[in-house]
Amino acid sequence: MGLVHALLPLAAAALLLLAAAPPPATADDPGLAVYWGRHKEEGSLREACDTGRYTTVIITFYDVFGHGRYSLDISGHPLAAVGADIKHCQSRGITVLLSIGGQGGAYSLPTNASAADVADNLWNAYLGGHRAGVARPFGDDAAVDGIDFFIDQGGADHYDDLARRLDGYNKYYRGRVGVVLTATTRCSYPDHRLEKALATGVFARIHVRMFGDEQCTMSPRYSWEKWAAAFPGSKVYIGLVASPEQDSAWMFQKDLYYEMLQFVRSLPNYGGLAIYDRYFDKKANYTGQG
C-alpha cells in the first residue's frame, strides 16, 4: 500500500497535465488547406487527399501570365495524372484550387486587356470553360473549383480587374458558386499587391501567411486579427509553415494554440489553417500531431 500511496500524487499530476494540454491544432478547425505542387517528392495530389486531413488542396503555381504567355509549374508532377486526381479529390468533397503567381516565375498584369486575357485563359484552360485552340493541361473533363491569388512580386495593377472577370463567370452556374476566389496574402496589413483586388469584395477566403515577415513573428495574433476585422465577409485562415526548416516563424503546436487559436477560433469569420506546404507537412507530420 505504501507504494500505491506514493504513486497517487504522480498519477494526479499526470492527469492535470493531460487536462491542460491543448487540443490538436486541427481538432475543431472548420477548414484545413494545404499547398501542393512545390516538390515532386511530396507525393501525388490523390495521396494528399486520401490522408483525410485536408478540406482544400491548392495547386501551385500558374506562374507565367500577363504578356500573352501562360505557363504552369508543378515541379515535374505529370499533368495527366493530376487531372484524374483533381476529380478524385472532388469526389471526396475536397475543394481544389489553382494558385496564380507565387514566389518565382514571370507574371504581371500591365493592362486591363491583359487581365481579360488571363481570365479567359484560366476559364477555358482550368475552370469550367472550353474554347477551341485553348489546351486544358489537366484534361478536358477536369476543372478546378476556383483560383487563389498568391501575388508575391510585381505591381498591384489590374488584379482587381482579373478578380471581377473571374467572379463574373459565376453567372454560368445556377444556384452555386462555380468559381471560388481566395487570396494568399502577406501577414502585414494591408498587402499592397492585393489591396485593390480584395477591395472588390469577391474573395470568399483570405489565407494570411504568418511567416516571411518579422512583424508577424513578433505579434502574430495582432497581425492576423487586423485581417479578420478588415474582411468580416470573408473566411480568414491562418497560414503556417509546416516545419522549422522552412522559416523561423514556424509555430510549435502548443504555441499555436495558446498564442492564437484559443482566442481566434470563436470569431465568426475564422476559417481554419492553411499549411505551406504538402511536402513539409508530410515530412514533419505537422497536421497529424495531437
Coordinates of N, CA and C in Angstrom, one line a residue, residues 4-224:
V4 N 1.6 2.2 -3.5 CA 0.4 2.8 -4.2 C 0.2 4.2 -3.8
H5 N 0.3 4.5 -2.4 CA 0.1 5.8 -2.0 C 1.1 6.8 -2.5
A6 N 2.4 6.3 -2.7 CA 3.4 7.1 -3.2 C 3.2 7.5 -4.6
L7 N 2.6 6.6 -5.4 CA 2.3 6.9 -6.8 C 1.1 7.7 -7.1
L8 N 0.2 7.8 -6.1 CA -1.0 8.6 -6.4 C -0.8 10.0 -6.7
P9 N 0.1 10.7 -6.0 CA 0.4 12.1 -6.4 C 0.9 12.3 -7.8
L10 N 1.7 11.3 -8.3 CA 2.3 11.3 -9.6 C 1.2 11.1 -10.7
A11 N 0.3 10.2 -10.3 CA -0.9 9.9 -11.3 C -1.8 11.2 -11.4
A12 N -2.0 11.8 -10.2 CA -2.8 13.0 -10.3 C -2.2 14.1 -11.1
A13 N -0.9 14.3 -10.9 CA -0.2 15.3 -11.7 C -0.2 15.0 -13.2
A14 N -0.1 13.7 -13.5 CA -0.2 13.4 -15.0 C -1.5 13.7 -15.5
L15 N -2.6 13.4 -14.7 CA -4.0 13.8 -15.2 C -4.1 15.3 -15.4
L16 N -3.5 16.1 -14.5 CA -3.6 17.5 -14.7 C -2.9 18.0 -15.9
L17 N -1.8 17.4 -16.2 CA -1.0 17.8 -17.4 C -1.8 17.4 -18.7
L18 N -2.5 16.3 -18.7 CA -3.3 15.9 -19.8 C -4.5 16.8 -20.0
A19 N -5.1 17.2 -18.9 CA -6.2 18.2 -18.9 C -5.8 19.5 -19.5
A20 N -4.6 19.9 -19.1 CA -4.1 21.2 -19.5 C -3.6 21.3 -21.0
A21 N -3.3 20.1 -21.6 CA -2.7 20.1 -22.9 C -3.7 20.7 -23.9
P22 N -3.2 21.4 -24.9 CA -4.1 22.0 -25.9 C -4.6 20.9 -26.8
P23 N -5.8 21.1 -27.4 CA -6.3 20.2 -28.4 C -5.4 20.3 -29.6
P24 N -5.4 19.2 -30.5 CA -4.7 19.3 -31.7 C -5.1 20.6 -32.5
A25 N -4.2 21.1 -33.2 CA -4.5 22.4 -34.0 C -5.6 22.2 -35.0
T26 N -5.8 21.0 -35.4 CA -6.9 20.8 -36.4 C -8.2 20.2 -35.9
A27 N -8.2 20.1 -34.6 CA -9.4 19.3 -34.0 C -10.7 20.0 -34.2
D28 N -10.8 21.3 -34.1 CA -12.1 22.0 -34.2 C -12.0 23.0 -35.3
D29 N -11.1 22.9 -36.2 CA -11.0 23.9 -37.3 C -11.9 23.6 -38.4
P30 N -12.7 24.6 -38.9 CA -13.6 24.3 -39.9 C -12.9 24.0 -41.3
G31 N -11.7 24.4 -41.5 CA -11.0 24.2 -42.7 C -9.6 23.9 -42.5
L32 N -9.0 23.0 -43.3 CA -7.6 22.8 -43.3 C -7.1 22.7 -44.8
A33 N -6.4 23.8 -45.3 CA -6.0 23.8 -46.6 C -4.5 23.5 -46.7
V34 N -4.0 22.9 -47.8 CA -2.6 22.7 -48.0 C -2.2 23.0 -49.4
Y35 N -1.0 23.6 -49.5 CA -0.5 24.0 -50.8 C 0.3 22.8 -51.4
W36 N 0.0 22.4 -52.6 CA 0.6 21.2 -53.2 C 1.2 21.6 -54.5
G37 N 2.4 21.0 -54.9 CA 3.0 21.3 -56.2 C 4.3 21.9 -56.2
R38 N 4.9 22.0 -55.0 CA 6.3 22.7 -54.9 C 7.4 21.6 -54.9
H39 N 7.1 20.4 -54.7 CA 8.1 19.4 -54.6 C 7.6 18.1 -55.2
K40 N 8.3 17.5 -56.1 CA 7.9 16.2 -56.7 C 7.9 15.1 -55.7
E41 N 8.7 15.2 -54.6 CA 8.8 14.2 -53.6 C 7.6 14.2 -52.6
E42 N 6.7 15.2 -52.8 CA 5.6 15.3 -51.8 C 4.6 14.2 -52.0
G43 N 4.6 13.5 -53.1 CA 3.6 12.5 -53.5 C 2.5 13.1 -54.3
S44 N 1.6 12.3 -54.8 CA 0.6 12.8 -55.7 C -0.5 13.6 -55.0
L45 N -1.3 14.3 -55.8 CA -2.4 15.1 -55.3 C -3.4 14.1 -54.6
R46 N -3.6 13.0 -55.3 CA -4.6 11.9 -54.8 C -4.1 11.5 -53.4
E47 N -2.8 11.2 -53.2 CA -2.3 10.8 -51.9 C -2.6 11.9 -50.9
A48 N -2.4 13.1 -51.2 CA -2.7 14.2 -50.2 C -4.1 14.2 -49.8
C49 N -5.0 14.0 -50.8 CA -6.4 14.0 -50.4 C -6.8 12.8 -49.6
D50 N -6.2 11.6 -49.9 CA -6.5 10.4 -49.3 C -6.0 10.3 -47.8
T51 N -5.2 11.3 -47.4 CA -4.9 11.3 -46.0 C -6.1 11.6 -45.1
G52 N -7.1 12.2 -45.7 CA -8.3 12.6 -44.9 C -8.1 13.8 -44.0
R53 N -6.9 14.5 -44.1 CA -6.7 15.6 -43.3 C -7.3 16.9 -43.9
Y54 N -7.2 17.1 -45.2 CA -7.4 18.4 -45.8 C -8.8 18.6 -46.3
T55 N -9.3 19.8 -46.2 CA -10.6 20.1 -46.8 C -10.4 20.9 -48.1
T56 N -9.2 21.4 -48.3 CA -8.8 22.1 -49.5 C -7.4 21.8 -49.9
V57 N -7.2 21.5 -51.2 CA -5.8 21.5 -51.7 C -5.6 22.6 -52.8
I58 N -4.5 23.2 -52.7 CA -4.2 24.4 -53.6 C -3.0 24.0 -54.4
I59 N -3.3 23.9 -55.7 CA -2.2 23.5 -56.7 C -1.4 24.8 -57.0
T60 N -0.1 24.6 -56.9 CA 0.9 25.7 -57.1 C 1.9 25.4 -58.2
F61 N 2.2 26.3 -59.1 CA 1.7 27.6 -59.3 C 1.4 27.8 -60.8
Y62 N 0.4 28.6 -61.2 CA 0.3 29.1 -62.5 C 1.1 30.4 -62.5
D63 N 2.3 30.4 -63.0 CA 3.3 31.5 -62.6 C 3.9 32.2 -63.8
V64 N 3.3 32.0 -65.0 CA 3.7 32.8 -66.1 C 2.4 33.3 -66.8
F65 N 2.2 34.6 -66.8 CA 1.0 35.1 -67.4 C 1.1 36.7 -67.5
G66 N 0.2 37.2 -68.3 CA 0.1 38.7 -68.4 C 0.7 39.3 -69.7
H67 N 1.5 38.5 -70.4 CA 2.2 39.1 -71.6 C 1.9 38.1 -72.8
G68 N 0.8 37.5 -72.9 CA 0.4 36.6 -74.0 C 1.0 35.2 -73.8
R69 N 1.7 34.9 -72.7 CA 2.2 33.6 -72.4 C 1.6 33.1 -71.1
Y70 N 1.3 31.8 -71.1 CA 0.6 31.2 -69.9 C 1.3 29.9 -69.6
S71 N 1.8 29.7 -68.4 CA 2.5 28.5 -68.0 C 2.3 28.1 -66.6
L72 N 2.3 26.8 -66.4 CA 2.1 26.2 -65.1 C 3.4 25.5 -64.6
D73 N 3.8 25.6 -63.4 CA 4.9 24.9 -62.8 C 4.5 24.2 -61.6
I74 N 4.4 22.8 -61.7 CA 4.1 22.0 -60.6 C 5.2 21.0 -60.3
S75 N 6.4 21.4 -60.5 CA 7.6 20.7 -60.0 C 7.7 19.3 -60.6
G76 N 7.3 19.1 -61.9 CA 7.5 17.9 -62.5 C 6.5 16.8 -62.3
H77 N 5.4 17.1 -61.6 CA 4.3 16.2 -61.5 C 3.7 16.0 -62.8
P78 N 3.3 14.8 -63.2 CA 2.7 14.5 -64.5 C 1.3 15.2 -64.6
L79 N 1.1 16.0 -65.6 CA -0.2 16.7 -65.7 C -1.4 15.8 -65.9
A80 N -1.2 14.8 -66.7 CA -2.3 13.9 -67.0 C -2.8 13.2 -65.7
A81 N -1.9 12.8 -64.8 CA -2.3 12.2 -63.6 C -3.0 13.2 -62.7
V82 N -2.6 14.5 -62.7 CA -3.2 15.5 -61.9 C -4.7 15.6 -62.2
G83 N -5.0 15.6 -63.5 CA -6.4 15.7 -63.8 C -7.3 14.7 -63.2
A84 N -6.9 13.4 -63.2 CA -7.6 12.3 -62.6 C -7.7 12.5 -61.1
D85 N -6.6 13.0 -60.5 CA -6.5 13.2 -59.1 C -7.4 14.4 -58.6
I86 N -7.6 15.4 -59.5 CA -8.5 16.5 -59.1 C -9.9 15.9 -59.0
K87 N -10.3 15.1 -59.9 CA -11.7 14.6 -59.9 C -11.8 13.6 -58.7
H88 N -10.8 12.9 -58.4 CA -10.8 12.0 -57.2 C -11.0 12.9 -55.9
C89 N -10.2 13.9 -55.8 CA -10.3 14.8 -54.6 C -11.7 15.4 -54.5
Q90 N -12.2 15.9 -55.6 CA -13.5 16.5 -55.5 C -14.6 15.4 -55.2
S91 N -14.4 14.2 -55.6 CA -15.4 13.2 -55.2 C -15.4 12.9 -53.7
R92 N -14.3 13.3 -53.1 CA -14.3 13.1 -51.6 C -14.7 14.4 -50.9
G93 N -15.2 15.4 -51.6 CA -15.7 16.6 -51.0 C -14.6 17.6 -50.7
I94 N -13.5 17.4 -51.3 CA -12.3 18.3 -51.1 C -12.3 19.4 -52.2
T95 N -12.2 20.6 -51.8 CA -12.1 21.7 -52.8 C -10.7 21.8 -53.4
V96 N -10.6 22.0 -54.7 CA -9.3 22.0 -55.4 C -9.2 23.4 -56.0
L97 N -8.2 24.1 -55.6 CA -7.9 25.5 -56.2 C -6.6 25.5 -57.0
L98 N -6.5 26.4 -57.9 CA -5.3 26.7 -58.6 C -4.8 28.0 -58.2
S99 N -3.5 28.1 -57.7 CA -2.9 29.3 -57.2 C -2.1 30.0 -58.3
I100 N -2.4 31.2 -58.5 CA -1.7 32.0 -59.6 C -0.6 32.9 -58.9
G101 N 0.5 33.1 -59.5 CA 1.6 33.9 -59.0 C 2.7 33.1 -58.4
G102 N 2.9 33.3 -57.1 CA 3.9 32.6 -56.4 C 5.2 33.4 -56.3
Q103 N 6.2 32.7 -55.7 CA 7.4 33.4 -55.4 C 8.5 33.5 -56.5
G104 N 8.1 32.9 -57.6 CA 9.0 33.0 -58.8 C 8.2 33.2 -60.0
G105 N 8.8 32.8 -61.1 CA 8.0 32.9 -62.4 C 8.1 34.3 -63.0
A106 N 7.3 34.5 -64.0 CA 7.3 35.8 -64.7 C 5.8 36.2 -64.9
Y107 N 5.3 37.0 -64.1 CA 3.9 37.4 -64.2 C 3.7 38.8 -63.8
S108 N 2.7 39.4 -64.5 CA 2.2 40.8 -64.1 C 1.0 41.0 -65.0
L109 N 0.2 42.1 -64.7 CA -0.9 42.5 -65.5 C -0.7 43.9 -65.9
P110 N -0.1 44.2 -67.0 CA 0.3 45.6 -67.3 C -0.9 46.4 -67.8
T111 N -2.0 45.7 -68.2 CA -3.2 46.5 -68.7 C -4.4 45.7 -68.3
N112 N -5.6 46.5 -68.5 CA -6.9 45.8 -68.3 C -7.1 44.7 -69.3
A113 N -6.6 44.9 -70.5 CA -6.7 43.9 -71.5 C -6.0 42.6 -71.2
S114 N -4.8 42.8 -70.5 CA -4.1 41.6 -70.1 C -4.8 40.8 -69.0
A115 N -5.5 41.6 -68.1 CA -6.3 40.9 -67.1 C -7.4 40.1 -67.8
A116 N -8.0 40.7 -68.8 CA -9.1 40.0 -69.5 C -8.6 38.7 -70.2
D117 N -7.4 38.8 -70.8 CA -6.8 37.7 -71.4 C -6.5 36.5 -70.5
V118 N -6.0 36.9 -69.3 CA -5.6 35.9 -68.3 C -6.9 35.2 -67.7
A119 N -7.9 36.0 -67.5 CA -9.2 35.5 -67.1 C -9.8 34.5 -68.1
D120 N -9.6 34.9 -69.3 CA -10.1 34.0 -70.4 C -9.3 32.7 -70.4
N121 N -8.0 32.8 -70.3 CA -7.2 31.6 -70.3 C -7.5 30.7 -69.1
L122 N -7.6 31.3 -67.9 CA -7.9 30.5 -66.7 C -9.3 29.8 -66.8
W123 N -10.3 30.5 -67.4 CA -11.6 30.0 -67.5 C -11.6 28.8 -68.5
N124 N -11.0 28.9 -69.6 CA -11.0 27.9 -70.7 C -10.0 26.8 -70.5
A125 N -8.9 27.0 -69.8 CA -7.9 26.0 -69.6 C -8.0 25.2 -68.3
Y126 N -8.6 25.9 -67.3 CA -8.6 25.2 -65.9 C -9.9 25.2 -65.2
L127 N -10.8 26.1 -65.6 CA -12.1 26.2 -64.9 C -13.2 25.5 -65.8
G128 N -14.4 26.1 -65.8 CA -15.5 25.4 -66.5 C -15.7 25.7 -68.0
G129 N -14.8 26.5 -68.6 CA -15.0 26.9 -70.0 C -14.3 25.9 -70.9
H130 N -14.6 26.0 -72.1 CA -14.0 25.2 -73.2 C -14.0 26.1 -74.4
R131 N -12.8 26.3 -75.0 CA -12.8 27.0 -76.3 C -11.8 26.4 -77.2
A132 N -12.1 26.3 -78.5 CA -11.2 25.7 -79.5 C -9.9 26.4 -79.5
G133 N -8.8 25.7 -79.5 CA -7.5 26.3 -79.5 C -6.9 26.5 -78.2
V134 N -7.6 26.3 -77.1 CA -7.1 26.5 -75.7 C -6.9 25.1 -75.1
A135 N -5.7 24.8 -74.9 CA -5.3 23.5 -74.3 C -5.8 23.4 -72.8
R136 N -6.2 22.3 -72.4 CA -6.6 22.0 -71.0 C -5.5 21.1 -70.4
P137 N -4.5 21.6 -69.7 CA -3.4 20.8 -69.2 C -3.8 19.6 -68.3
F138 N -4.9 19.7 -67.6 CA -5.4 18.7 -66.7 C -6.4 17.7 -67.4
G139 N -6.7 18.0 -68.7 CA -7.6 17.2 -69.4 C -8.9 17.9 -69.6
D140 N -9.7 17.4 -70.6 CA -10.9 18.1 -70.9 C -12.0 18.1 -69.8
D141 N -12.0 17.0 -69.0 CA -13.1 16.9 -68.1 C -12.7 17.1 -66.6
A142 N -11.5 17.7 -66.4 CA -11.1 18.0 -65.1 C -11.0 19.6 -64.9
A143 N -11.7 20.1 -63.9 CA -11.8 21.5 -63.7 C -11.6 21.8 -62.2
V144 N -10.7 22.8 -61.9 CA -10.6 23.2 -60.5 C -11.8 24.0 -60.1
D145 N -11.9 24.1 -58.8 CA -13.1 24.8 -58.2 C -12.9 26.3 -58.1
G146 N -11.7 26.8 -58.2 CA -11.5 28.2 -58.1 C -10.1 28.6 -58.2
I147 N -9.8 29.9 -58.0 CA -8.5 30.5 -58.2 C -8.0 31.2 -56.9
D148 N -6.8 30.9 -56.5 CA -6.1 31.5 -55.4 C -5.1 32.6 -55.9
F149 N -5.2 33.8 -55.4 CA -4.3 34.9 -55.8 C -3.1 34.9 -54.8
F150 N -2.0 34.4 -55.3 CA -0.7 34.4 -54.4 C 0.3 35.3 -55.1
I151 N 0.0 36.6 -55.0 CA 0.8 37.6 -55.8 C 1.9 38.1 -54.9
D152 N 3.1 37.7 -55.2 CA 4.2 38.0 -54.4 C 5.3 38.7 -55.1
Q153 N 5.1 39.2 -56.3 CA 6.0 40.0 -56.9 C 5.3 40.9 -57.9
G154 N 6.0 42.0 -58.4 CA 5.5 42.9 -59.4 C 4.5 43.9 -58.8
G155 N 3.8 44.6 -59.6 CA 2.9 45.6 -59.2 C 1.5 45.1 -58.8
A156 N 0.7 46.1 -58.4 CA -0.7 45.7 -57.9 C -1.8 45.9 -58.9
D157 N -1.4 46.6 -60.1 CA -2.4 47.0 -61.0 C -3.1 45.8 -61.7
H158 N -4.4 46.0 -61.8 CA -5.3 45.1 -62.6 C -5.7 43.8 -62.0
Y159 N -5.2 43.5 -60.8 CA -5.7 42.2 -60.2 C -7.1 42.4 -59.8
D160 N -7.6 43.6 -59.5 CA -9.0 43.8 -59.3 C -9.8 43.5 -60.5
D161 N -9.3 43.9 -61.7 CA -10.0 43.6 -62.9 C -10.1 42.1 -63.1
L162 N -9.0 41.4 -62.9 CA -8.9 40.0 -63.0 C -9.9 39.3 -62.1
A163 N -10.0 39.8 -60.8 CA -10.9 39.2 -59.9 C -12.4 39.4 -60.3
R164 N -12.7 40.5 -60.7 CA -14.1 40.8 -61.2 C -14.5 39.9 -62.4
R165 N -13.5 39.8 -63.3 CA -13.8 39.0 -64.5 C -14.0 37.5 -64.1
L166 N -13.1 37.0 -63.3 CA -13.3 35.6 -62.8 C -14.6 35.4 -62.1
D167 N -14.9 36.3 -61.2 CA -16.2 36.2 -60.5 C -17.4 36.3 -61.4
G168 N -17.2 37.0 -62.5 CA -18.3 37.1 -63.5 C -18.7 35.8 -64.1
Y169 N -17.8 34.8 -64.1 CA -18.1 33.5 -64.7 C -19.1 32.8 -63.9
N170 N -19.3 33.2 -62.7 CA -20.3 32.5 -61.8 C -21.7 32.6 -62.4
K171 N -21.9 33.5 -63.3 CA -23.3 33.6 -63.9 C -23.6 32.4 -64.7
Y172 N -22.6 31.6 -65.0 CA -22.9 30.3 -65.8 C -23.3 29.2 -64.9
Y173 N -23.3 29.4 -63.5 CA -23.6 28.3 -62.6 C -24.9 28.7 -61.9
R174 N -25.8 27.8 -61.9 CA -27.1 28.1 -61.3 C -27.2 27.6 -59.8
G175 N -27.4 28.6 -58.9 CA -27.6 28.2 -57.5 C -26.4 27.8 -56.7
R176 N -25.2 28.1 -57.3 CA -24.0 27.8 -56.6 C -22.8 28.6 -57.1
V177 N -21.8 28.7 -56.3 CA -20.6 29.4 -56.8 C -19.7 28.4 -57.5
G178 N -19.5 28.6 -58.8 CA -18.7 27.7 -59.5 C -17.2 28.1 -59.6
V179 N -16.9 29.4 -59.3 CA -15.5 29.9 -59.3 C -15.3 30.5 -58.0
V180 N -14.7 29.8 -57.1 CA -14.3 30.3 -55.7 C -13.0 31.1 -55.8
L181 N -13.0 32.3 -55.3 CA -11.8 33.1 -55.3 C -11.3 33.3 -53.9
T182 N -10.0 33.0 -53.8 CA -9.3 33.2 -52.5 C -8.0 34.0 -52.7
A183 N -7.4 34.5 -51.7 CA -6.2 35.2 -51.8 C -5.2 34.8 -50.7
T184 N -4.0 34.6 -51.0 CA -2.9 34.3 -50.0 C -2.1 35.5 -49.9
T185 N -2.2 36.2 -48.7 CA -1.6 37.5 -48.5 C -0.4 37.4 -47.6
R186 N 0.4 38.5 -47.7 CA 1.4 38.7 -46.7 C 0.8 39.0 -45.4
C187 N 1.5 38.8 -44.3 CA 0.9 39.0 -43.0 C 0.6 40.4 -42.7
S188 N 1.6 41.3 -43.0 CA 1.4 42.7 -42.6 C 0.2 43.3 -43.4
Y189 N -0.7 44.0 -42.7 CA -1.9 44.5 -43.3 C -1.6 46.0 -43.6
P190 N -2.1 46.5 -44.8 CA -2.6 45.7 -45.9 C -1.5 45.2 -46.8
D191 N -1.8 44.2 -47.6 CA -0.9 43.7 -48.6 C -1.1 44.5 -49.9
H192 N -0.1 45.4 -50.2 CA -0.3 46.4 -51.2 C -0.5 45.8 -52.6
R193 N 0.0 44.6 -52.8 CA -0.2 44.0 -54.1 C -1.6 43.5 -54.3
L194 N -2.3 43.2 -53.2 CA -3.6 42.6 -53.4 C -4.7 43.6 -52.8
E195 N -4.3 44.7 -52.4 CA -5.2 45.6 -51.7 C -6.4 46.0 -52.6
K196 N -6.2 46.4 -53.8 CA -7.3 46.8 -54.7 C -8.1 45.5 -55.1
A197 N -7.5 44.4 -55.3 CA -8.3 43.2 -55.6 C -9.2 42.8 -54.5
L198 N -8.7 42.8 -53.3 CA -9.5 42.5 -52.1 C -10.7 43.5 -51.9
A199 N -10.5 44.7 -52.3 CA -11.5 45.7 -52.1 C -12.7 45.5 -53.0
T200 N -12.6 44.5 -54.0 CA -13.8 44.2 -54.8 C -14.8 43.5 -54.0
G201 N -14.4 42.8 -52.9 CA -15.4 42.1 -52.1 C -15.8 40.7 -52.7
V202 N -15.1 40.2 -53.7 CA -15.5 39.0 -54.3 C -14.7 37.7 -53.8
F203 N -13.8 38.0 -52.8 CA -13.0 36.9 -52.3 C -13.7 36.2 -51.1
A204 N -13.9 34.9 -51.3 CA -14.6 34.1 -50.2 C -13.6 33.9 -49.1
R205 N -12.3 33.7 -49.3 CA -11.4 33.4 -48.3 C -10.1 34.2 -48.5
I206 N -9.4 34.4 -47.3 CA -8.1 35.0 -47.3 C -7.2 34.1 -46.4
H207 N -6.1 33.7 -47.0 CA -5.1 32.9 -46.3 C -3.9 33.8 -45.9
V208 N -3.8 34.2 -44.6 CA -2.8 35.1 -44.2 C -1.5 34.4 -43.8
R209 N -0.5 34.7 -44.5 CA 0.8 34.0 -44.3 C 1.5 34.5 -43.0
M210 N 1.5 33.7 -42.0 CA 2.1 34.1 -40.7 C 3.6 33.7 -40.7
F211 N 4.3 34.0 -41.8 CA 5.7 33.7 -41.9 C 6.3 34.6 -43.0
G212 N 7.6 34.7 -43.0 CA 8.2 35.5 -44.0 C 8.1 37.0 -43.7
D213 N 7.8 37.3 -42.5 CA 7.5 38.7 -42.1 C 7.9 38.9 -40.6
E214 N 8.9 39.7 -40.3 CA 9.4 39.9 -39.0 C 8.3 40.4 -38.0
Q215 N 7.5 41.3 -38.5 CA 6.4 41.9 -37.7 C 5.5 40.8 -37.2
C216 N 5.2 39.9 -38.1 CA 4.2 38.8 -37.7 C 4.9 37.9 -36.7
T217 N 6.2 37.7 -36.8 CA 6.8 36.8 -35.8 C 6.7 37.4 -34.4
M218 N 6.8 38.8 -34.3 CA 6.7 39.5 -33.1 C 5.3 39.5 -32.5
S219 N 4.3 39.6 -33.3 CA 2.9 39.7 -32.8 C 2.0 39.1 -33.8
P220 N 2.0 37.7 -33.9 CA 1.2 37.0 -34.9 C -0.3 37.2 -34.7
R221 N -0.8 37.1 -33.5 CA -2.2 37.2 -33.3 C -2.7 38.6 -33.7
Y222 N -2.0 39.6 -33.2 CA -2.4 41.0 -33.6 C -2.5 41.2 -35.1
S223 N -1.5 40.7 -35.8 CA -1.4 40.9 -37.2 C -2.6 40.2 -37.9
W224 N -2.9 39.0 -37.5 CA -3.9 38.2 -38.1 C -5.3 38.8 -37.8

